[in-house]
Amino acid sequence: VIGPEDVRAAAIVLDGIAHRTPVVYSRTLGEHIAIKPESLQRVGAFKFRGAYNKIASLPRGSNVVAFSSGNHAQAVALASQLLGVHATILMPEDAPPNKLAATRGYGAEIVTYDRYTGDREAIAAELAGDRGAELVPPYDDPLVMAGQGTAALELLEDAGVVDTLVVPVGGGGLIGGSATIAKALGVRRVVGVEPAAGNDWQQSFARGERVAIDVPRTIADGLQTHAPGLLTWEVGKALVDEIVTVTDEQIVAAMRFAFERLKLVVEPSGAVGIAAVREGLIEAPSIGIIVSGGNVDAQGFAKLLAST
Amino acid sequence: VIGPEDVRAAAIVLDGIAHRTPVVYSRTLGEHIAIKPESLQRVGAFKFRGAYNKIASLPRGSNVVAFSSGNHAQAVALASQLLGVHATILMPEDAPPNKLAATRGYGAEIVTYDRYTGDREAIAAELAGDRGAELVPPYDDPLVMAGQGTAALELLEDAGVVDTLVVPVGGGGLIGGSATIAKALGVRRVVGVEPAAGNDWQQSFARGERVAIDVPRTIADGLQTHAPGLLTWEVGKALVDEIVTVTDEQIVAAMRFAFERLKLVVEPSGAVGIAAVREGLIEAPSIGIIVSGGNVDAQGFAKLLAST
């Protein structure tokens, strides 16, 4: 589906546009553990990398459409603004007002739908057809996957030796791109982490084929996918070595750890890798952890802490 | 007292030891505003820079003594551990248990005193005498000030043009070192920010001499000094252009902003520069802001948010 050269090409596209997020360490978490906080990326998540790499490949003056209630919406909106492309984002009409405002703030046109009665994929396809627009998928696309993998490339360039790379798994774009470049660079093992309540990847690995589950109830809203993507599964089954799961309680503990020790704001989905390592689920002589994003508001964070 | 060459010398001492913290930007805060989060420094605050630079100047096998209930305690403890120096830290017996534990965790010996009846400076001087130890002051010392100024040096190296540098002011070590290097590098204006409840520096500037005030009541516990230091005042009055003040409410709003927009955990004292710029108290074509530290626990942060 993609190769390491695609990730390297994406890195060139993103150079000077995406932030090169730092690599941070915490002795408390363990020796030789390098953390890549994509929370400090533009729009607060790695999603910017994939969206920009995809949209940059389109002819100037293109139209794009995306559907997302989360980080992908803002990523497509900002990438489009930077590239002079018109973006239409399909969002649920009950999406949090701050997310609607942020997406609109990047100059995107918002179209809302009723998430209980509407089929967002059908509406998005119709919108794309009407407007002659290209759909920008959140993960199941070679250019999106390659762009997202640049987070791992930077981590490996900056951290030195990494035996095991730990990556959150939702749709599988981040782990697909990351595993592609990591294995090419000599990383021994790539481990995906997903919420225990929604272990579609773990089940898929056990069965050797894509398994669909009900949309999971978890605080990790960015990882509430119900099945691996078609393309990301092809990459994942070839290159990912293991999937481990963490509970919501372990995720909150990891968010608190990130706050107090790393001084970083990490959203629930972003904290799963730290959670897995903190709980001793992954042991290795050296570990790289990708923290996928930091989009949680202060009030929501306080509530999560109080609930556990 | 010190010159830019002292800050440059400190940068060499700290190279590869202190983290080179990143410079981050937020379009929401304004164009051309570069933020240096020393919250991501070792021990979570710029204090590490000064303590290490001072202790590295002592003969190997030295003993040091410091008094602090805050970031300076951990800074001296860690710097001593790294340099193979025995550290004794004088802390109030009612200091937060996590701060006592963290300081002990870096291998320092803790001596506690009763803050209502004991005179910490006298006890520290006696301890230093008994043990043949060198006192490491939190700010009023040329090597400490020069080390602390390396935060500004890095900011100016990484951020490009900075017209106005904004620095929290407590004892004055950070602004003393920072103003020394900044003015040498062509920064036009250096502005200090202190809590409105404890404007000892502002009053000192108004009078043209050091003014002592009652220990202020403010959430910015790192800035609760009651007067400028002797040496830091000499530097400050020569090189600092202006002091502005912010309220506790403005500080909490800045902490929330840092959390939600920058994805960074910032302690109250660390947030004063962001607060001053957010509130429109400082206007300039380009601004550099030093965020001094991030040592606030998650529960304390949640309480501060709820209180405003």
XYZ file of C-alpha atoms in Angstrom:
616
model
C 0.000 0.000 0.000
C 2.744 2.444 0.990
C 6.485 2.190 1.484
C 9.047 4.074 3.557
C 9.785 6.295 0.552
C 6.217 7.612 0.762
C 6.753 8.654 4.352
C 10.034 10.316 3.430
C 8.330 12.145 0.573
C 5.627 13.333 2.981
C 8.321 14.621 5.341
C 9.597 16.845 2.534
C 6.087 18.146 1.828
C 5.584 18.911 5.523
C 9.010 20.445 6.133
C 8.579 23.970 7.507
C 4.780 23.558 7.567
C 4.088 20.997 10.274
C 5.815 21.595 13.591
C 8.706 19.319 14.310
C 7.379 18.422 17.741
C 10.007 17.768 20.412
C 10.930 14.427 21.930
C 10.630 14.376 25.715
C 11.743 11.931 28.373
C 10.614 11.027 31.860
C 12.895 9.078 34.142
C 9.824 8.347 36.278
C 8.267 6.413 33.425
C 11.495 4.520 32.809
C 14.934 4.666 31.258
C 15.224 4.982 27.476
C 11.620 5.950 26.894
C 11.197 8.674 24.293
C 7.854 10.407 23.968
C 6.733 12.332 20.895
C 3.934 14.742 21.877
C 1.898 15.432 18.765
C -0.345 17.387 21.113
C 2.075 20.197 20.270
C 1.414 19.763 16.539
C -0.696 22.322 14.643
C -4.400 21.834 15.512
C -3.154 19.852 18.525
C -2.884 16.471 16.815
C -0.925 14.372 14.295
C -3.949 14.543 11.968
C -2.553 17.731 10.473
C 0.304 15.767 8.921
C -1.909 13.430 6.943
C -4.448 16.017 5.886
C -1.788 18.402 4.634
C 0.114 15.719 2.748
C -3.086 14.641 1.002
C -4.392 18.091 0.156
C -0.964 19.285 -1.028
C -1.143 16.593 -3.722
C -4.302 18.093 -5.254
C -4.299 20.750 -7.973
C -4.503 24.322 -6.699
C -8.080 25.560 -6.668
C -9.426 22.140 -5.732
C -12.379 21.559 -3.456
C -12.186 19.098 -0.608
C -14.779 17.482 1.619
C -14.211 15.702 4.914
C -16.385 14.335 7.667
C -15.242 14.437 11.273
C -16.359 15.675 14.627
C -12.817 15.663 15.918
C -9.236 16.527 15.128
C -9.444 15.567 11.455
C -11.975 18.348 10.835
C -9.617 21.028 12.076
C -6.678 19.387 10.320
C -8.422 19.476 6.936
C -9.651 23.009 7.557
C -6.204 24.370 8.418
C -4.373 22.443 5.693
C -6.898 23.722 3.143
C -6.515 27.279 4.328
C -2.723 27.065 4.035
C -2.964 25.536 0.568
C -5.656 27.828 -0.813
C -8.195 25.043 -1.166
C -11.898 25.311 -0.359
C -12.873 22.859 2.395
C -16.339 21.662 3.299
C -16.516 19.794 6.577
C -19.477 17.640 7.473
C -19.986 17.706 11.221
C -22.776 16.433 13.474
C -25.155 19.282 14.350
C -24.618 18.520 18.043
C -20.820 18.694 17.817
C -19.270 20.744 20.640
C -19.653 24.460 19.773
C -15.938 25.089 20.335
C -15.039 22.449 17.735
C -17.481 23.957 15.242
C -16.062 27.412 15.921
C -12.440 26.236 15.648
C -13.090 24.536 12.318
C -14.937 27.577 10.984
C -12.098 29.726 12.305
C -9.736 28.048 9.851
C -11.951 29.197 7.035
C -13.786 25.945 6.329
C -17.440 25.760 5.366
C -19.387 23.655 7.848
C -22.318 21.476 6.816
C -24.120 19.837 9.704
C -26.169 16.664 9.775
C -28.253 14.752 12.279
C -26.055 11.972 13.502
C -29.007 9.835 14.555
C -30.767 9.838 11.186
C -28.077 10.794 8.664
C -25.474 8.561 7.029
C -22.394 10.725 7.053
C -20.513 8.775 4.434
C -23.403 9.000 1.993
C -23.894 12.705 2.688
C -20.188 13.369 2.256
C -20.079 11.427 -1.017
C -23.067 13.396 -2.269
C -21.484 16.678 -1.244
C -18.253 15.691 -2.965
C -20.160 14.773 -6.129
C -22.188 18.007 -6.151
C -19.134 20.165 -5.681
C -16.642 18.260 -7.757
C -14.679 17.880 -4.549
C -12.160 15.337 -3.392
C -12.915 13.471 -0.186
C -10.091 13.597 2.367
C -10.395 10.427 4.440
C -9.221 10.515 8.051
C -6.965 7.465 7.695
C -7.768 5.015 4.915
C -5.688 6.631 2.205
C -2.031 6.182 1.176
C -1.134 9.875 1.290
C -2.882 10.390 4.616
C -1.147 7.361 6.085
C 2.251 8.432 4.761
C 1.803 11.933 6.175
C 0.804 10.601 9.564
C 3.860 8.343 9.570
C 6.167 11.351 9.573
C 5.550 11.625 13.316
C 7.336 8.295 13.764
C 10.089 9.285 11.344
C 10.891 12.376 13.401
C 10.742 10.428 16.641
C 13.207 7.872 15.315
C 15.520 10.549 13.936
C 15.584 12.447 17.224
C 15.490 9.671 19.814
C 18.323 7.427 18.732
C 17.789 3.724 19.304
C 14.177 2.575 19.649
C 13.563 -1.129 20.070
C 9.788 -0.930 20.366
C 7.483 1.742 18.977
C 4.138 2.264 20.707
C 1.303 3.892 18.763
C -2.397 4.551 19.455
C -4.698 2.668 17.102
C -8.073 3.946 15.918
C -8.600 3.789 12.177
C -4.988 2.734 11.756
C -3.515 5.550 9.708
C -0.977 6.615 12.305
C 0.187 3.097 13.033
C 0.196 2.193 9.335
C 2.481 5.059 8.361
C 4.535 4.702 11.515
C 5.103 0.950 11.165
C 6.071 1.414 7.522
C 8.901 3.796 8.302
C 9.830 2.198 11.638
C 10.378 -1.278 10.252
C 12.441 0.185 7.422
C 14.612 1.956 9.989
C 15.260 -1.162 12.051
C 12.710 -0.873 14.838
C 12.222 -4.417 16.082
C 8.642 -4.264 17.277
C 5.599 -2.062 16.682
C 2.838 -2.273 19.277
C -0.594 -0.722 18.849
C -2.668 0.381 21.821
C -6.454 0.636 21.796
C -9.166 1.043 24.433
C -10.197 -2.229 26.095
C -13.823 -1.339 25.384
C -13.170 -1.207 21.639
C -10.555 -3.781 20.677
C -11.450 -4.172 17.019
C -7.784 -4.383 16.029
C -6.962 -6.941 18.668
C -9.907 -9.078 17.575
C -8.922 -8.646 13.949
C -5.411 -9.873 14.685
C -6.803 -12.857 16.580
C -9.037 -13.768 13.644
C -6.578 -12.861 10.922
C -9.164 -10.644 9.252
C -10.976 -7.358 9.796
C -13.516 -7.669 12.606
C -16.222 -5.042 13.093
C -17.530 -4.286 16.568
C -20.193 -1.963 17.962
C -18.983 1.607 18.383
C -17.219 1.355 21.733
C -18.031 3.371 24.842
C -14.740 4.857 25.927
C -13.396 8.264 26.891
C -10.878 7.844 24.052
C -13.170 9.490 21.526
C -10.515 9.557 18.834
C -10.248 5.758 18.924
C -13.954 4.937 18.673
C -13.646 3.231 15.319
C -15.579 0.029 14.871
C -13.194 -1.738 12.482
C -9.736 -1.339 10.935
C -9.681 0.484 7.618
C -9.281 -1.516 4.418
C -5.866 -0.147 3.546
C -4.650 0.347 7.086
C -5.472 -3.281 7.857
C -3.320 -4.427 4.943
C -0.388 -2.471 6.346
C -1.132 -3.300 9.958
C -1.405 -7.044 9.575
C 1.946 -7.112 7.784
C 3.931 -4.809 10.056
C 2.298 -4.485 13.481
C 3.491 -7.082 15.984
C 1.003 -6.806 18.775
C -2.054 -4.945 20.037
C -2.517 -4.236 23.727
C -5.505 -2.617 25.394
C -5.959 -0.158 28.247
C -8.977 0.761 30.343
C -10.481 4.219 30.660
C -9.210 4.344 34.228
C -5.660 3.630 33.068
C -6.060 6.330 30.431
C -7.054 8.940 33.012
C -4.104 7.950 35.205
C -1.824 8.433 32.187
C -3.356 11.852 31.477
C -2.671 12.855 35.071
C 0.871 11.533 34.772
C 1.425 13.531 31.582
C 0.062 16.650 33.279
C 2.123 16.366 36.451
C 5.352 14.849 35.170
C 5.613 15.834 31.537
C 3.718 19.128 31.956
C 1.811 18.205 28.830
C -1.893 18.252 28.101
C -2.849 14.955 26.500
C -6.321 13.947 25.336
C -7.665 10.496 26.268
C -6.871 8.932 22.887
C -3.406 10.429 23.002
C -2.611 8.921 26.392
C -3.062 5.233 25.577
C 0.599 4.604 24.779
C 1.774 6.166 28.037
C -0.918 4.169 29.846
C 0.261 0.874 28.365
C 3.887 1.536 29.299
C 3.022 2.828 32.790
C 0.949 -0.286 33.472
C 3.850 -2.526 32.503
C 2.061 -3.956 29.457
C 5.023 -3.255 27.197
C 8.571 -3.990 28.195
C 11.571 -3.390 26.013
C 15.150 -2.105 26.307
C 14.096 1.139 24.613
C 10.677 2.461 23.759
C 9.302 5.258 21.602
C 5.770 6.418 22.339
C 3.664 8.569 20.050
C 1.180 10.776 21.901
C -1.366 11.536 19.231
C -3.053 14.703 20.462
C -3.949 17.145 23.201
C -7.442 18.356 22.393
C -9.235 18.215 25.720
C -10.632 21.325 27.335
C -9.696 22.253 30.874
C -13.183 21.640 32.223
C -13.365 18.233 30.584
C -9.994 17.330 32.003
C -11.067 18.341 35.519
C -14.198 16.214 35.169
C -12.261 13.169 34.035
C -9.945 13.488 37.021
C -12.852 13.823 39.418
C -14.575 10.760 37.973
C -11.776 8.331 38.827
C 27.190 42.437 38.372
C 27.124 40.147 35.345
C 27.590 40.631 31.623
C 26.395 38.822 28.515
C 29.642 36.808 28.494
C 28.576 35.245 31.828
C 25.297 34.083 30.302
C 27.164 32.675 27.315
C 29.582 30.868 29.631
C 26.636 29.397 31.518
C 25.155 28.176 28.224
C 28.329 26.170 27.638
C 28.173 24.686 31.143
C 24.538 23.721 30.614
C 24.950 22.353 27.081
C 23.714 18.770 26.962
C 22.641 18.941 30.635
C 19.685 21.315 30.701
C 16.989 20.662 28.133
C 16.906 23.085 25.265
C 13.192 23.739 25.674
C 11.269 24.439 22.467
C 9.822 27.751 21.341
C 6.094 27.602 20.631
C 3.671 29.979 18.979
C -0.021 30.659 19.178
C -1.764 32.620 16.492
C -4.666 33.055 18.924
C -2.440 35.024 21.268
C -1.113 37.129 18.420
C 1.273 37.291 15.494
C 5.013 37.169 16.198
C 4.703 36.010 19.771
C 7.275 33.387 20.728
C 6.811 31.473 23.962
C 9.612 29.627 25.761
C 8.070 27.003 28.083
C 10.586 26.332 30.840
C 7.859 24.129 32.276
C 9.491 21.518 30.025
C 12.875 22.086 31.687
C 14.303 19.494 34.093
C 12.463 19.694 37.456
C 9.767 21.606 35.558
C 11.282 25.069 35.902
C 14.089 27.404 34.783
C 15.549 27.161 38.309
C 17.573 24.153 37.202
C 19.679 26.354 34.949
C 20.853 28.644 37.735
C 21.390 25.938 40.328
C 23.440 23.793 37.967
C 25.575 26.686 36.771
C 26.349 27.651 40.355
C 27.052 24.169 41.685
C 29.164 23.237 38.649
C 31.542 26.043 39.649
C 32.287 24.429 43.032
C 35.093 21.911 43.626
C 34.060 18.284 43.297
C 33.161 16.830 46.668
C 31.678 20.098 47.881
C 28.690 20.370 50.149
C 25.831 22.705 49.341
C 22.908 24.029 51.342
C 19.774 25.683 50.018
C 16.464 26.767 51.446
C 13.311 26.567 49.404
C 9.861 25.096 49.532
C 9.527 25.259 45.791
C 11.257 24.694 42.499
C 14.680 25.817 43.710
C 14.806 22.898 46.173
C 14.402 20.331 43.433
C 16.735 22.230 41.148
C 19.551 22.204 43.707
C 18.876 18.555 44.559
C 19.027 17.382 40.946
C 21.997 19.552 39.995
C 23.887 18.238 43.036
C 23.070 14.654 42.177
C 24.312 15.133 38.621
C 27.502 16.802 39.834
C 28.287 14.414 42.684
C 27.782 17.057 45.354
C 26.069 16.494 48.708
C 22.995 18.746 49.031
C 21.156 19.669 52.204
C 17.824 21.376 51.596
C 16.068 23.277 54.322
C 12.309 22.999 53.848
C 9.332 23.964 56.016
C 8.061 20.924 57.919
C 4.598 21.551 56.475
C 5.807 21.650 52.867
C 3.623 19.568 50.526
C 4.584 15.882 50.937
C 5.042 15.465 47.181
C 7.605 18.287 47.134
C 9.485 16.744 50.059
C 9.419 13.359 48.335
C 10.545 14.764 44.985
C 13.473 16.583 46.559
C 14.490 13.500 48.543
C 14.083 11.478 45.362
C 16.944 13.421 43.792
C 19.177 12.256 46.632
C 19.160 15.426 48.735
C 19.137 15.423 52.511
C 16.099 17.270 53.835
C 16.215 19.283 57.047
C 12.851 20.652 58.107
C 12.057 23.687 60.245
C 8.999 25.302 61.701
C 8.190 28.187 59.415
C 6.284 30.078 62.108
C 9.077 30.119 64.683
C 12.270 29.453 62.707
C 14.368 31.936 60.727
C 15.275 29.973 57.619
C 18.161 32.190 56.592
C 19.777 31.870 60.011
C 19.215 28.112 60.105
C 20.641 27.725 56.600
C 23.688 29.836 57.453
C 24.258 27.734 60.578
C 23.892 24.511 58.595
C 26.331 25.790 55.999
C 28.826 26.720 58.712
C 28.524 23.361 60.502
C 29.009 21.413 57.307
C 31.519 23.592 55.549
C 28.903 23.939 52.854
C 28.291 26.580 50.252
C 24.880 28.242 50.216
C 23.158 28.170 46.797
C 20.886 31.213 46.696
C 17.717 31.019 44.601
C 18.437 34.217 42.678
C 20.749 36.746 44.302
C 24.010 35.407 42.937
C 25.927 36.147 39.715
C 26.287 32.501 38.635
C 22.660 31.721 39.423
C 21.493 34.771 37.510
C 23.730 33.988 34.529
C 22.476 30.408 34.416
C 18.864 31.510 34.555
C 19.516 33.964 31.721
C 20.303 31.102 29.339
C 16.550 30.611 28.943
C 16.372 34.018 27.270
C 19.494 33.321 25.205
C 17.907 30.193 23.734
C 14.619 31.982 23.116
C 16.377 34.742 21.221
C 18.490 32.276 19.223
C 15.468 30.241 18.200
C 12.761 32.870 17.747
C 14.409 35.328 15.405
C 13.504 38.969 15.949
C 12.150 39.874 19.384
C 11.350 43.509 20.053
C 10.081 43.055 23.606
C 11.003 40.320 26.059
C 8.480 39.515 28.807
C 9.718 37.809 31.967
C 8.123 36.871 35.322
C 9.677 38.709 38.254
C 10.019 37.285 41.736
C 13.478 37.569 43.237
C 14.753 38.886 39.931
C 17.283 36.248 38.904
C 15.507 35.238 35.727
C 14.893 38.792 34.588
C 18.399 39.864 35.600
C 20.107 37.184 33.530
C 17.589 37.529 30.719
C 17.832 41.322 30.462
C 21.629 41.100 30.472
C 21.766 38.874 27.419
C 18.705 40.360 25.717
C 19.962 43.937 25.737
C 23.324 42.734 24.423
C 21.519 40.990 21.558
C 19.502 44.048 20.555
C 16.171 43.459 22.247
C 14.627 46.914 22.567
C 12.542 46.460 25.685
C 12.478 44.105 28.669
C 9.237 44.015 30.650
C 8.849 42.268 33.987
C 5.510 40.901 35.150
C 4.572 40.404 38.788
C 1.353 39.719 40.681
C -0.733 42.821 41.397
C -0.919 41.747 45.039
C 2.872 41.831 45.377
C 4.298 44.606 43.240
C 7.577 45.097 45.098
C 9.456 45.599 41.839
C 6.952 48.087 40.477
C 7.121 50.070 43.713
C 10.904 49.858 43.691
C 11.027 51.279 40.174
C 8.658 54.074 41.170
C 10.866 54.990 44.137
C 14.178 54.352 42.437
C 15.255 52.068 45.271
C 14.432 48.649 46.713
C 11.054 48.679 48.416
C 10.048 45.860 50.773
C 6.388 44.870 51.071
C 4.486 42.316 53.144
C 4.637 38.812 51.720
C 1.869 39.015 49.117
C -1.222 36.819 48.982
C -1.315 35.479 45.464
C -1.678 32.124 43.755
C 1.682 32.823 42.093
C 3.625 31.170 44.916
C 6.917 31.398 43.040
C 6.652 35.189 42.950
C 5.889 35.796 46.619
C 9.097 37.662 47.305
C 8.832 40.762 49.435
C 11.638 42.788 47.861
C 14.041 42.694 44.906
C 17.378 41.016 45.639
C 20.420 43.192 46.204
C 22.253 42.078 43.077
C 19.180 41.492 40.952
C 17.998 45.025 41.706
C 21.303 46.442 40.458
C 20.836 44.615 37.167
C 17.106 45.215 36.976
C 17.172 48.951 37.521
C 19.785 49.316 34.782
C 18.246 47.045 32.142
C 14.540 46.472 32.801
C 12.286 49.004 31.118
C 8.959 48.448 32.768
C 7.062 46.340 35.294
C 3.417 45.436 34.722
C 1.149 43.541 37.090
C -1.571 40.936 36.652
C -4.331 39.740 38.962
C -4.807 36.168 40.148
C -7.901 35.950 37.978
C -5.906 36.947 34.903
C -3.305 34.359 35.854
C -5.890 31.554 35.999
C -7.290 32.634 32.637
C -3.766 32.435 31.212
C -3.272 28.963 32.702
C -6.490 27.833 31.042
C -5.355 29.388 27.776
C -2.017 27.570 27.992
C -3.814 24.301 28.691
C -6.351 24.578 25.896
C -4.380 26.351 23.201
C -0.738 25.547 23.851
C -1.433 22.124 25.410
C 1.022 23.088 28.120
C 0.772 22.843 31.878
C 1.857 26.145 33.378
C 2.020 26.979 37.068
C 0.554 30.289 38.277
C 3.919 32.049 38.497
C 4.796 30.779 35.047
C 1.655 32.174 33.476
C 2.093 35.861 34.308
C 3.776 36.739 31.008
C 1.042 35.119 28.950
C -1.523 36.850 31.178
C 0.004 40.279 30.589
C 0.085 39.813 26.808
C -3.428 38.299 26.665
C -4.801 41.239 28.620
C -3.261 43.707 26.202
C -0.885 45.164 28.784
C 2.108 44.760 26.506
C 2.040 45.670 22.850
C 4.961 45.365 20.508
C 5.699 44.288 16.919
C 7.260 41.056 18.227
C 7.263 39.571 21.689
C 9.161 36.806 23.453
C 7.581 35.400 26.610
C 9.379 33.232 29.140
C 7.083 30.783 30.910
C 9.026 29.994 34.044
C 7.611 26.663 35.185
C 4.879 24.040 35.220
C 4.832 22.664 38.723
C 1.152 22.529 39.587
C -0.576 19.250 40.347
C -3.684 18.219 38.477
C -5.947 18.556 41.506
C -4.609 22.007 42.289
C -5.159 23.061 38.691
C -8.750 21.822 38.760
C -9.376 23.766 41.975
C -7.961 26.976 40.544
C -10.214 26.650 37.507
C -13.262 26.024 39.653
C -12.513 29.033 41.842
C -12.767 31.579 39.039
